């Protein structure tokens, strides 16, 4: 699994950091998403998927394949 973000579309709603703080944070400078771990361990993969679903701007993509390039 790999997490990708489109930071340019992020508006800083913070749902990712609120629901998956082990994987996401918000920048102190602009409040936009920061990925803390783009290859989450198996125990946190459900949180990555939840953050993807809850993002109001759809800036988070969770790629399931390990060799996503």
PDB file of C-alpha atoms in Angstrom, residues 15-63:
ATOM      1  CA  UNK A  15      -9.998  15.161   8.715  1.00  0.00           C
ATOM      2  CA  UNK A  16      -6.953  13.068   7.799  1.00  0.00           C
ATOM      3  CA  UNK A  17      -4.917  14.242  10.804  1.00  0.00           C
ATOM      4  CA  UNK A  18      -7.925  13.903  13.100  1.00  0.00           C
ATOM      5  CA  UNK A  19      -8.754  10.334  12.049  1.00  0.00           C
ATOM      6  CA  UNK A  20      -5.267   8.995  11.286  1.00  0.00           C
ATOM      7  CA  UNK A  21      -2.723  11.034  13.274  1.00  0.00           C
ATOM      8  CA  UNK A  22      -0.163   8.249  12.899  1.00  0.00           C
ATOM      9  CA  UNK A  23      -0.177   8.834   9.130  1.00  0.00           C
ATOM     10  CA  UNK A  24      -1.070  12.503   8.606  1.00  0.00           C
ATOM     11  CA  UNK A  25      -0.403  15.908  10.099  1.00  0.00           C
ATOM     12  CA  UNK A  26      -1.010  19.495   9.079  1.00  0.00           C
ATOM     13  CA  UNK A  27       1.757  21.937   8.256  1.00  0.00           C
ATOM     14  CA  UNK A  28       2.353  24.665  10.822  1.00  0.00           C
ATOM     15  CA  UNK A  29       3.004  27.064   7.927  1.00  0.00           C
ATOM     16  CA  UNK A  30      -0.149  26.685   5.847  1.00  0.00           C
ATOM     17  CA  UNK A  31      -2.329  24.044   7.547  1.00  0.00           C
ATOM     18  CA  UNK A  32      -2.168  21.707   4.569  1.00  0.00           C
ATOM     19  CA  UNK A  33      -1.779  17.940   4.754  1.00  0.00           C
ATOM     20  CA  UNK A  34       1.587  16.366   5.502  1.00  0.00           C
ATOM     21  CA  UNK A  35       2.026  12.616   5.050  1.00  0.00           C
ATOM     22  CA  UNK A  36       4.014  11.135   7.940  1.00  0.00           C
ATOM     23  CA  UNK A  37       4.172   7.590   6.558  1.00  0.00           C
ATOM     24  CA  UNK A  38       3.381   6.999   2.876  1.00  0.00           C
ATOM     25  CA  UNK A  39       3.758   3.211   3.262  1.00  0.00           C
ATOM     26  CA  UNK A  40       1.720   2.374   6.349  1.00  0.00           C
ATOM     27  CA  UNK A  41       2.155  -0.925   8.171  1.00  0.00           C
ATOM     28  CA  UNK A  42      -0.704  -3.424   7.966  1.00  0.00           C
ATOM     29  CA  UNK A  43      -2.132  -2.333  11.328  1.00  0.00           C
ATOM     30  CA  UNK A  44      -2.705   1.223  10.043  1.00  0.00           C
ATOM     31  CA  UNK A  45      -3.975   0.516   6.546  1.00  0.00           C
ATOM     32  CA  UNK A  46      -7.612   0.785   7.595  1.00  0.00           C
ATOM     33  CA  UNK A  47      -6.881   4.302   8.881  1.00  0.00           C
ATOM     34  CA  UNK A  48      -5.332   5.270   5.547  1.00  0.00           C
ATOM     35  CA  UNK A  49      -8.468   4.108   3.731  1.00  0.00           C
ATOM     36  CA  UNK A  50     -10.679   5.968   6.219  1.00  0.00           C
ATOM     37  CA  UNK A  51      -8.724   9.194   5.706  1.00  0.00           C
ATOM     38  CA  UNK A  52      -9.106   8.790   1.945  1.00  0.00           C
ATOM     39  CA  UNK A  53     -12.873   8.394   2.311  1.00  0.00           C
ATOM     40  CA  UNK A  54     -13.296  11.300   4.741  1.00  0.00           C
ATOM     41  CA  UNK A  55     -11.204  13.883   2.889  1.00  0.00           C
ATOM     42  CA  UNK A  56     -13.683  16.541   1.707  1.00  0.00           C
ATOM     43  CA  UNK A  57     -11.417  17.577  -1.176  1.00  0.00           C
ATOM     44  CA  UNK A  58     -10.443  14.045  -2.254  1.00  0.00           C
ATOM     45  CA  UNK A  59      -6.737  14.819  -2.121  1.00  0.00           C
ATOM     46  CA  UNK A  60      -5.734  11.448  -0.628  1.00  0.00           C
ATOM     47  CA  UNK A  61      -5.295   8.374  -2.798  1.00  0.00           C
ATOM     48  CA  UNK A  62      -4.519   4.978  -1.331  1.00  0.00           C
ATOM     49  CA  UNK A  63      -2.851   2.712  -3.853  1.00  0.00           C
TER      50      UNK A  63
END
